[in-house]
mmCIF file of C-alpha atoms in Angstrom:
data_model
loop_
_atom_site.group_PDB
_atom_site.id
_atom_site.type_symbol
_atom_site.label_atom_id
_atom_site.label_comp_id
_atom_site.label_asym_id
_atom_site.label_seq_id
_atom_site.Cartn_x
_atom_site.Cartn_y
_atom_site.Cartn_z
ATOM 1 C CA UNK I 1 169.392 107.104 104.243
ATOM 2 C CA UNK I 2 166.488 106.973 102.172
ATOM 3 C CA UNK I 3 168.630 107.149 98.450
ATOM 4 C CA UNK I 4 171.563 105.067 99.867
ATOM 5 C CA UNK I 5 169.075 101.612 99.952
ATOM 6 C CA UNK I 6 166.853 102.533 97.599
ATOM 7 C CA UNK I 7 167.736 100.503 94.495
ATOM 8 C CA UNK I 8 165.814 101.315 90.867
ATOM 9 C CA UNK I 9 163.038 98.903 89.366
ATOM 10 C CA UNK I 10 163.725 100.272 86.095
ATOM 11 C CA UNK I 11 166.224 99.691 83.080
ATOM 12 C CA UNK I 12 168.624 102.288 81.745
ATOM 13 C CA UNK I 13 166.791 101.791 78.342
ATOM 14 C CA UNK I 14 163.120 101.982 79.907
ATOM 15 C CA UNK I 15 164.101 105.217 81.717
ATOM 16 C CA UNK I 16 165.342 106.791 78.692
ATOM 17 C CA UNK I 17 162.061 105.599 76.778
ATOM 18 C CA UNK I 18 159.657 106.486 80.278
ATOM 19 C CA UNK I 19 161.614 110.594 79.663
ATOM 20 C CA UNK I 20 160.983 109.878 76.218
ATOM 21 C CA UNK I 21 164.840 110.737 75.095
ATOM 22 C CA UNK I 22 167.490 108.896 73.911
ATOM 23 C CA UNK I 23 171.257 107.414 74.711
ATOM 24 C CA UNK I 24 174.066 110.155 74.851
ATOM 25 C CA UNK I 25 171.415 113.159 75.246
ATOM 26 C CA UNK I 26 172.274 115.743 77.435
ATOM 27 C CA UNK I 27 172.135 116.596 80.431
ATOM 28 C CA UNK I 28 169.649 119.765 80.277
ATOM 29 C CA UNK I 29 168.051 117.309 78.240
ATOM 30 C CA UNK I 30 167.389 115.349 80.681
ATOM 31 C CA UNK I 31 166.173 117.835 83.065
ATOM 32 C CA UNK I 32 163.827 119.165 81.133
ATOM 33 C CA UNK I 33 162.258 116.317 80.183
ATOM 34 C CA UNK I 34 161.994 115.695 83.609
ATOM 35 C CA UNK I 35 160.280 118.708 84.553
ATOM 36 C CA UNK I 36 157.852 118.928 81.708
ATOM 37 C CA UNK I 37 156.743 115.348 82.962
ATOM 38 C CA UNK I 38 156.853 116.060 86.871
ATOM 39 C CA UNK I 39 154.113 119.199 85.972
ATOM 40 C CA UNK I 40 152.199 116.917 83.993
ATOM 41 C CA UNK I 41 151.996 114.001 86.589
ATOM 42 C CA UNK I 42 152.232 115.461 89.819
ATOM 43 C CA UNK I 43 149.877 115.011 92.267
ATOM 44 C CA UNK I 44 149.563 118.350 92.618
ATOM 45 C CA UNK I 45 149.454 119.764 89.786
ATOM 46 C CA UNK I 46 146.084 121.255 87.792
ATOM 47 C CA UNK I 47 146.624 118.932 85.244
ATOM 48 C CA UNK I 48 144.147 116.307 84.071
ATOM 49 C CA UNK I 49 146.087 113.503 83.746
ATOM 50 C CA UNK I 50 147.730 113.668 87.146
ATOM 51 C CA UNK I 51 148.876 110.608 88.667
ATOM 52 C CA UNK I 52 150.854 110.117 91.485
ATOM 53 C CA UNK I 53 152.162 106.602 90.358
ATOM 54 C CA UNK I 54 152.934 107.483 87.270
ATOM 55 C CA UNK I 55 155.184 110.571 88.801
ATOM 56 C CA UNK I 56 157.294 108.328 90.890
ATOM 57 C CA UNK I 57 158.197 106.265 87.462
ATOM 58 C CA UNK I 58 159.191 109.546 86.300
ATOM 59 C CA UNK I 59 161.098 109.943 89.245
ATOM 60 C CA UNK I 60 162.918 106.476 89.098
ATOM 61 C CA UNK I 61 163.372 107.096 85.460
ATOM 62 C CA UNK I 62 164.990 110.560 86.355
ATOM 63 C CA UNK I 63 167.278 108.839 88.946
ATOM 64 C CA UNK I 64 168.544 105.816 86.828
ATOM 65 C CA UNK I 65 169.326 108.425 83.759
ATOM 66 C CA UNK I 66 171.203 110.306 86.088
ATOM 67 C CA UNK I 67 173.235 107.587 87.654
ATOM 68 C CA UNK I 68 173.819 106.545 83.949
ATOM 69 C CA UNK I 69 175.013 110.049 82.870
ATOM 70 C CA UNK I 70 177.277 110.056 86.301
ATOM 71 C CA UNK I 71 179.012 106.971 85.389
ATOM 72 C CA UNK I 72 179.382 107.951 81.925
ATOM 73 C CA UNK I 73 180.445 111.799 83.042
ATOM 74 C CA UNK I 74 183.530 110.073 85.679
ATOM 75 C CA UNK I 75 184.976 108.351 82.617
ATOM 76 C CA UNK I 76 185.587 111.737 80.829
ATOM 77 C CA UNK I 77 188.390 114.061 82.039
ATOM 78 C CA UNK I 78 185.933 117.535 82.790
ATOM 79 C CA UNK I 79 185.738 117.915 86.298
ATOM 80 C CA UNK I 80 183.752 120.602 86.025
ATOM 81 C CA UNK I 81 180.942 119.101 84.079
ATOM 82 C CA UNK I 82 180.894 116.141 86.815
ATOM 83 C CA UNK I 83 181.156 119.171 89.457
ATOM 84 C CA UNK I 84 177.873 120.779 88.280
ATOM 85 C CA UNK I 85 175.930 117.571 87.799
ATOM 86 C CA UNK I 86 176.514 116.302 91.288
ATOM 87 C CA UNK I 87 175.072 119.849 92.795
ATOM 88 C CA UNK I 88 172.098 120.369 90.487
ATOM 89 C CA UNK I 89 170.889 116.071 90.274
ATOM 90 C CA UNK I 90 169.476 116.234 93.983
ATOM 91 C CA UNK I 91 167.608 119.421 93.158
ATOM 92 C CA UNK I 92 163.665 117.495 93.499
ATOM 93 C CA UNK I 93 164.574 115.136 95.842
ATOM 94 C CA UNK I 94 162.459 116.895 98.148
ATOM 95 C CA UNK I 95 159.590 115.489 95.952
ATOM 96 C CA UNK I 96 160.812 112.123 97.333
ATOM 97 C CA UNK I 97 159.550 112.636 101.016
ATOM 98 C CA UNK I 98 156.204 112.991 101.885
ATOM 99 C CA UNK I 99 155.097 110.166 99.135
ATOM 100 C CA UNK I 100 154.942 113.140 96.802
ATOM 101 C CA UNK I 101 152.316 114.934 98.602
ATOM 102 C CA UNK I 102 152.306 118.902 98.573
ATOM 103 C CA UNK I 103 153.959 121.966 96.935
ATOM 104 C CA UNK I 104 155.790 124.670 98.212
ATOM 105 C CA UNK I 105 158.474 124.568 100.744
ATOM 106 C CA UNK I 106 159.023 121.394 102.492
ATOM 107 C CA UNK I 107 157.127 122.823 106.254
ATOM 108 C CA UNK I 108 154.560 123.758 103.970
ATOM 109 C CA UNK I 109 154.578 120.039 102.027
ATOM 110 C CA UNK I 110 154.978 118.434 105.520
ATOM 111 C CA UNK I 111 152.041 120.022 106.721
ATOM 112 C CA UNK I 112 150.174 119.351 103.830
ATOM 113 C CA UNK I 113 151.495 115.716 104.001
ATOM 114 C CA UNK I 114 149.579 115.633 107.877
ATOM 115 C CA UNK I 115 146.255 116.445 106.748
ATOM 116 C CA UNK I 116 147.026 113.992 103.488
ATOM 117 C CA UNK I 117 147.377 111.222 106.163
ATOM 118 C CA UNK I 118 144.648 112.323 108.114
ATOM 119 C CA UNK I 119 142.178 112.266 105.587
ATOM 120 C CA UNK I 120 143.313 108.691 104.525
ATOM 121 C CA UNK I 121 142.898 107.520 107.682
ATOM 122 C CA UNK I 122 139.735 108.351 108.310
ATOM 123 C CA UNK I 123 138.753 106.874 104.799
ATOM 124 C CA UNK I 124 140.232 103.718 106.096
ATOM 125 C CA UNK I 125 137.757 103.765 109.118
ATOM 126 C CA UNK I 126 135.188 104.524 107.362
ATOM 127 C CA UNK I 127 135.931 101.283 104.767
ATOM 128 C CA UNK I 128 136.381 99.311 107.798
ATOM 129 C CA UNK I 129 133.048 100.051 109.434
ATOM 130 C CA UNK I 130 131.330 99.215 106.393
ATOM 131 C CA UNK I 131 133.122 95.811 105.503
ATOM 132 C CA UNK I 132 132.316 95.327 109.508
ATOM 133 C CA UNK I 133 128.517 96.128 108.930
ATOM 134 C CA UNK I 134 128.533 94.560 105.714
ATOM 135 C CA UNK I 135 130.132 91.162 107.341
ATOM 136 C CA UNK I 136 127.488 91.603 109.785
ATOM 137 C CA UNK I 137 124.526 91.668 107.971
ATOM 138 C CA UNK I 138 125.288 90.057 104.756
ATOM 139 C CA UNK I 139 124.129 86.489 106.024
ATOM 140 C CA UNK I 140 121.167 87.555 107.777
ATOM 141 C CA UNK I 141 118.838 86.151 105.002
ATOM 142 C CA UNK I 142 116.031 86.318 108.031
ATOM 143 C CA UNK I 143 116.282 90.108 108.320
ATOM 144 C CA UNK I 144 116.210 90.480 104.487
ATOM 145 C CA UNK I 145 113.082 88.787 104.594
ATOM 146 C CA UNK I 146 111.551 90.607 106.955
ATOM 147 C CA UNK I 147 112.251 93.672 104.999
ATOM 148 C CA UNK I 148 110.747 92.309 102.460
ATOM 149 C CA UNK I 149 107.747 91.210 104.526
ATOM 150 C CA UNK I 150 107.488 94.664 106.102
ATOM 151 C CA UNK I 151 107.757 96.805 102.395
ATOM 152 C CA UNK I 152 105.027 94.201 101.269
ATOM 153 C CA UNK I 153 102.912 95.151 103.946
ATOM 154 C CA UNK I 154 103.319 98.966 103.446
ATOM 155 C CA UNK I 155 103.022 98.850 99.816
ATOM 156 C CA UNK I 156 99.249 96.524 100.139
ATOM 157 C CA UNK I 157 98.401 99.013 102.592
ATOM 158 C CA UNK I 158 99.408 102.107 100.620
ATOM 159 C CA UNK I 159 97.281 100.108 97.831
ATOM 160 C CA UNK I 160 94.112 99.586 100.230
ATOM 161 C CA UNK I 161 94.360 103.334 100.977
ATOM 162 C CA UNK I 162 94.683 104.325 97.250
ATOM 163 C CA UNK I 163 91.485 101.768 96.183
ATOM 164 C CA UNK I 164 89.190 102.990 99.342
ATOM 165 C CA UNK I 165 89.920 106.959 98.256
ATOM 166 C CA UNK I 166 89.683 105.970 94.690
ATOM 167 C CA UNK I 167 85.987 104.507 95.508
ATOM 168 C CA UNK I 168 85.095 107.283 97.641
ATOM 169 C CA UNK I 169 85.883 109.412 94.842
ATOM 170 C CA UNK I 170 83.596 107.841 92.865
ATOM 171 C CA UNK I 171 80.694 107.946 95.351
ATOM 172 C CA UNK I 172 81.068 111.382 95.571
ATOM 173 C CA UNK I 173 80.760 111.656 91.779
ATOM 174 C CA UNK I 174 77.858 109.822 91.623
ATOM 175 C CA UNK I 175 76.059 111.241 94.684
ATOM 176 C CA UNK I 176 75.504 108.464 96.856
ATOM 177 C CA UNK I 177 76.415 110.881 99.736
ATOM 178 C CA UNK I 178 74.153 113.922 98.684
ATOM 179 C CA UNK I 179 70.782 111.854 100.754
ATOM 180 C CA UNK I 180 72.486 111.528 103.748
ATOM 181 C CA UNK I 181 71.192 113.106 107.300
ATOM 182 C CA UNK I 182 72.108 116.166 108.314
ATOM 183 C CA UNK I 183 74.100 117.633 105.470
ATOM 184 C CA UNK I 184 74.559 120.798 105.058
ATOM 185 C CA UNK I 185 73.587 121.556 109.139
ATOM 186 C CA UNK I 186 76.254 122.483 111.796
ATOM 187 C CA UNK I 187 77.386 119.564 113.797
ATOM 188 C CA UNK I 188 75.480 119.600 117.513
ATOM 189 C CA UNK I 189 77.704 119.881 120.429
ATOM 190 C CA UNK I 190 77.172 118.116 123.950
ATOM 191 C CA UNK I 191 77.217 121.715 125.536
ATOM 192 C CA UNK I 192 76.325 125.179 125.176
ATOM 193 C CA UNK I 193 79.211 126.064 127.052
ATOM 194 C CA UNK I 194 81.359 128.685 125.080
ATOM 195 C CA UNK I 195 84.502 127.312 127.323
ATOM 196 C CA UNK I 196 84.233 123.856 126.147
ATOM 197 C CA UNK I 197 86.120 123.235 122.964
ATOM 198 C CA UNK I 198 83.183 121.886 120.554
ATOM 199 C CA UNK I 199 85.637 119.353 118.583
ATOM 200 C CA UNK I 200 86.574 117.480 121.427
ATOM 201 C CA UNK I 201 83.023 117.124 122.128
ATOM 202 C CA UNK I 202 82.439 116.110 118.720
ATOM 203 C CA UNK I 203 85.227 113.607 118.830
ATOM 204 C CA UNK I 204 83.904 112.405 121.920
ATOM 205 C CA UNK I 205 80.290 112.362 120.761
ATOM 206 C CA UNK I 206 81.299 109.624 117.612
ATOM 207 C CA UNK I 207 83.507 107.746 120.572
ATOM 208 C CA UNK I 208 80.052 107.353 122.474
ATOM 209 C CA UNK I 209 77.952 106.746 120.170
ATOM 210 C CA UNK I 210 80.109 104.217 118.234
ATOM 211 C CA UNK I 211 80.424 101.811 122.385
ATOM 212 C CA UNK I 212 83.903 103.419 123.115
ATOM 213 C CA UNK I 213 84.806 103.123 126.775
ATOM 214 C CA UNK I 214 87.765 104.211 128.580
ATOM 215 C CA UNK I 215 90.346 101.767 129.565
ATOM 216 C CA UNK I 216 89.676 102.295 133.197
ATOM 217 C CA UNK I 217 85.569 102.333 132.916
ATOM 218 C CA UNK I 218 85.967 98.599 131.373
ATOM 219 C CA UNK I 219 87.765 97.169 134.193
ATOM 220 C CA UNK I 220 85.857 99.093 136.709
ATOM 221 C CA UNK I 221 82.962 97.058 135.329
ATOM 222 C CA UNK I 222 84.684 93.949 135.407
ATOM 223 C CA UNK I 223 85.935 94.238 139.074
ATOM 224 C CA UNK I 224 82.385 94.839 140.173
ATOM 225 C CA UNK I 225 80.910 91.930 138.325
ATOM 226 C CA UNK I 226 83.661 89.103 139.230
ATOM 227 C CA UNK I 227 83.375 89.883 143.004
ATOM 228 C CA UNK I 228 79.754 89.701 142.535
ATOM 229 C CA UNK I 229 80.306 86.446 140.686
ATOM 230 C CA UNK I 230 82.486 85.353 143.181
ATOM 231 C CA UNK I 231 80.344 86.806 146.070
ATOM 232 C CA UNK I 232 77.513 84.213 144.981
ATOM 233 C CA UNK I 233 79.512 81.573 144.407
ATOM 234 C CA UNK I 234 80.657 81.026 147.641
ATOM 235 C CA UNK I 235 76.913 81.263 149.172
ATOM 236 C CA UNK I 236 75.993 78.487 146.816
ATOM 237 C CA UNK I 237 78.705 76.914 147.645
ATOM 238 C CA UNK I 238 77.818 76.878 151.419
ATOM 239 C CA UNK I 239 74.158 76.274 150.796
ATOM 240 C CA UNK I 240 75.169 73.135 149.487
ATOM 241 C CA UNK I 241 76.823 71.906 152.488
ATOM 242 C CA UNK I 242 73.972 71.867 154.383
ATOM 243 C CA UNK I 243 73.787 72.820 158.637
ATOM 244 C CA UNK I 244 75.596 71.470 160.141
ATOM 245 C CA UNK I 245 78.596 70.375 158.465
ATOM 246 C CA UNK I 246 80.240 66.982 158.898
ATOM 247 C CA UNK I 247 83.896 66.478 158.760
ATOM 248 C CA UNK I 248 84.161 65.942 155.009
ATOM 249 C CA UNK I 249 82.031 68.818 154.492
ATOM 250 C CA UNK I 250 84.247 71.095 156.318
ATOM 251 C CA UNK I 251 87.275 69.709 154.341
ATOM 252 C CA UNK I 252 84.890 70.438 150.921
ATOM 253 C CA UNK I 253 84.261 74.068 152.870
ATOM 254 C CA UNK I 254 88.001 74.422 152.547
ATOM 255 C CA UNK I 255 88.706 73.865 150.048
ATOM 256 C CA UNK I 256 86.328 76.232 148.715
ATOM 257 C CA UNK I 257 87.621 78.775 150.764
ATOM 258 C CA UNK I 258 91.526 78.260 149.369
ATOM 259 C CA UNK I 259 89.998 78.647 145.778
ATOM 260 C CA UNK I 260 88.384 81.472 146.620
ATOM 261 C CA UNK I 261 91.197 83.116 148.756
ATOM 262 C CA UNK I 262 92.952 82.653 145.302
ATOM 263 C CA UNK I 263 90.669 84.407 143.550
ATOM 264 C CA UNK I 264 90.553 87.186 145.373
ATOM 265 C CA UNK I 265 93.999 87.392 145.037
ATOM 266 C CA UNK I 266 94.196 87.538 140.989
ATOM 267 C CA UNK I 267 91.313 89.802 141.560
ATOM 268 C CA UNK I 268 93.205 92.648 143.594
ATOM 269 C CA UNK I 269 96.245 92.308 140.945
ATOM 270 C CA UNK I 270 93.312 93.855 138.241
ATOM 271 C CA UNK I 271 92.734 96.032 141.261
ATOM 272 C CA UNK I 272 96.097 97.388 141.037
ATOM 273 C CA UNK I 273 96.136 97.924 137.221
ATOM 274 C CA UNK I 274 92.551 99.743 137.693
ATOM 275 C CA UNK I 275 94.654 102.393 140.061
ATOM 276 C CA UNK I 276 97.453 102.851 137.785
ATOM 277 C CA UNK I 277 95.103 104.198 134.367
ATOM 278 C CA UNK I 278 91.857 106.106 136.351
ATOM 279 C CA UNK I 279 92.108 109.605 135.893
ATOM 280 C CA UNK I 280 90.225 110.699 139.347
ATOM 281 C CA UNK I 281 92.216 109.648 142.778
ATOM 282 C CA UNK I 282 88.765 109.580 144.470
ATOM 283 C CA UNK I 283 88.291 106.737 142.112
ATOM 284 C CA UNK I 284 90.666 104.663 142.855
ATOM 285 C CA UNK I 285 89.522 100.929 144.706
ATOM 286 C CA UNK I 286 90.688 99.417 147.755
ATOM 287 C CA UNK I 287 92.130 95.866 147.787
ATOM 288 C CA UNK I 288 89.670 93.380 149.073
ATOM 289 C CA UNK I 289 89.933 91.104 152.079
ATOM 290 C CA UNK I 290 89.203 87.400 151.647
ATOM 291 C CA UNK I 291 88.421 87.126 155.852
ATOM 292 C CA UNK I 292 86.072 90.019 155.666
ATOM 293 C CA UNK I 293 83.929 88.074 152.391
ATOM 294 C CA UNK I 294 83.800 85.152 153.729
ATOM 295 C CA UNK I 295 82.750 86.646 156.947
ATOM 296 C CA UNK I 296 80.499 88.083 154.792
ATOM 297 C CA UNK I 297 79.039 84.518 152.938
ATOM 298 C CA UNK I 298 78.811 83.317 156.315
ATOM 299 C CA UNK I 299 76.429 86.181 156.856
ATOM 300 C CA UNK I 300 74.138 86.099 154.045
ATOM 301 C CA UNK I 301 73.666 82.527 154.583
ATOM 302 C CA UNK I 302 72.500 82.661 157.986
ATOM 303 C CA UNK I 303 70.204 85.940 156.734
ATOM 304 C CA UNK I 304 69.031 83.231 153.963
ATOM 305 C CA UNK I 305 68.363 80.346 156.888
ATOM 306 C CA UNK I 306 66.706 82.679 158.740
ATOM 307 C CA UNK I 307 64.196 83.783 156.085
ATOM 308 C CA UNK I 308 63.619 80.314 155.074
ATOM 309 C CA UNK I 309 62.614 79.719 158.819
ATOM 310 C CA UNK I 310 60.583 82.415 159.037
ATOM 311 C CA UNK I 311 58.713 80.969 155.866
ATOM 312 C CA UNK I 312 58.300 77.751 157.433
ATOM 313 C CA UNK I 313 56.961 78.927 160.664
ATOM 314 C CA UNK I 314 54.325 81.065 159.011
ATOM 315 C CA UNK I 315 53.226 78.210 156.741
ATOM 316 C CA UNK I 316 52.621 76.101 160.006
ATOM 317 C CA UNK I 317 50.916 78.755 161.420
ATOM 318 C CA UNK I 318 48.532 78.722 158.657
ATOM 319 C CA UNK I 319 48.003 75.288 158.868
ATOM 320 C CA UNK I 320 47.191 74.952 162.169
ATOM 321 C CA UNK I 321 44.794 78.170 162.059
ATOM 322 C CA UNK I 322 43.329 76.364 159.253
#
């Protein structure tokens, strides 16, 4: 089906030239022209200059030199010459099929030709992801430039490293570092104990003594101070207002109170992120209660009122003993 539509691209005179031979050659010729070219060009074959267009112009040019040799073969009266042409001119048109793919037997070639397509098609993927990524990130100017940004960064820093180790270097050659205290003595650990690893204790001994602090020691300390901060706060607050209260005071008192119920609140949120990072479980706070400190501002002002009464009756006892 193949050979009955297929129709030649060539000339009779460009075959002859392609099989480098000439008008009215024969037709062994012919074929061996054709097979000296066919070993030379095939896909293939070991040869260096293998091509697998240039084999199927040698296989067009084959075809249209045959048909020409058939034509001129049915105007001469030997039948038997036209006999033996028409069985031995369809002899590589297994080399057809297959796009010329594969030697051997035409199983093996057809094998051969399934792993041929295969591979091609997974070359195709592969060019399609990358003209997909390539699409993708060829306008992306931004990203470029933070590339750039980022291997401008690493080579200034590579360049920092290189200067500082460069200088220190140099101090060393001059001896800057051969006064300083404690050279040549073993480093002192924070325990005699033979269980404790000494480097960690060194490592934590240059953490100490250069103000490090644990995450969770820092906000312990700043829990304690704001609800101290807040704790007097609301006692001035109320000391302002005076004893009674009158009805704006009381709206002034809460007032207070809301801002101070808020505060509590933002307070027990660093609470919660004090829980989450301590180590110990026993050291872990308890949310606090903004009833229970008020309660207790209500407290320590009447235990200031009181005092200040007990001052003031003792001064007019004085006086009057006076």
């Amino acid at each position: 089906r193949m050979l009955s539509g297929y129709k030649p691209k060539n000339n009779v005179q460009d075959s002859y030239k392609i099989l480098d031979l000439e008008e009215g050659c024969s037709l062994d010729d012919v074929r061996n022209s054709y097979h000296n070219l066919a070993k030379k060009y095939h896909p293939d074959s070991s040869s260096g200059v293998a091509d697998s267009k240039a084999f199927i112009r040698v296989e067009e040019a084959y075809r249209v030199v045959l048909s020409d040799l058939a034509a001129k073969q049915k105007s001469d009266p030997g039948e038997e010459e036209e006999d033996q042409f028409k069985s031995k001119s369809l002899q590589h048109r297994h080399y057809l099929s297959f796009e010329g793919v594969g030697i051997g037997t035409p199983s093996q070639r057809e094998k051969q030709y399934m792993q041929f397509r295969v591979d091609r098609a997974t070359e195709q993927v592969l060019e399609y992801r990358q003209q997909r990524l390539e699409s993708r990130y060829a306008g992306s100017d931004l990203s470029r430039a933070k590339d750039v940004r980022e291997s401008k960064k690493v080579k200034i820093t590579q360049a920092v490293e290189r200067l500082v180790e460069d200088l220190i270097q140099e101090s060393m050659a001059k001896g800057d570092f051969d006064n300083l205290r404690g050279k040549g003595k073993p480093l002192q650990k924070f325990s005699d104990s033979p269980h404790i690893d000494p480097m960690t204790h060194n490592l934590n001994r240059i953490l100490i003594d250069n103000g490090y602090q644990p995450e969770w020691i820092l906000l312990q300390k700043e829990i304690r101070e704001t609800i101290e901060r807040l704790r007097k706060s609301i006692v001035a607050s109320r000391r302002k207002l005076g004893e009674p209260m009158s009805l704006s005071e009381q709206k002034q008192w809460g007032r207070v109170c809301e801002q101070f119920a808020e505060d509590i609140r933002k307070l027990n949120k660093r609470v919660d992120n004090f829980n989450l990072v301590v180590p110990i479980l026993s050291r872990q706070m308890v949310h606090f209660s903004t009833d229970k400190e008020i309660l207790r501002a209500r407290k320590t002002y009447e235990a200031v009122l009181e005092k200040v009464s007990d001052s003031d009756v003792k001064e007019n006892e004085g006086k009057e003993g006076k």
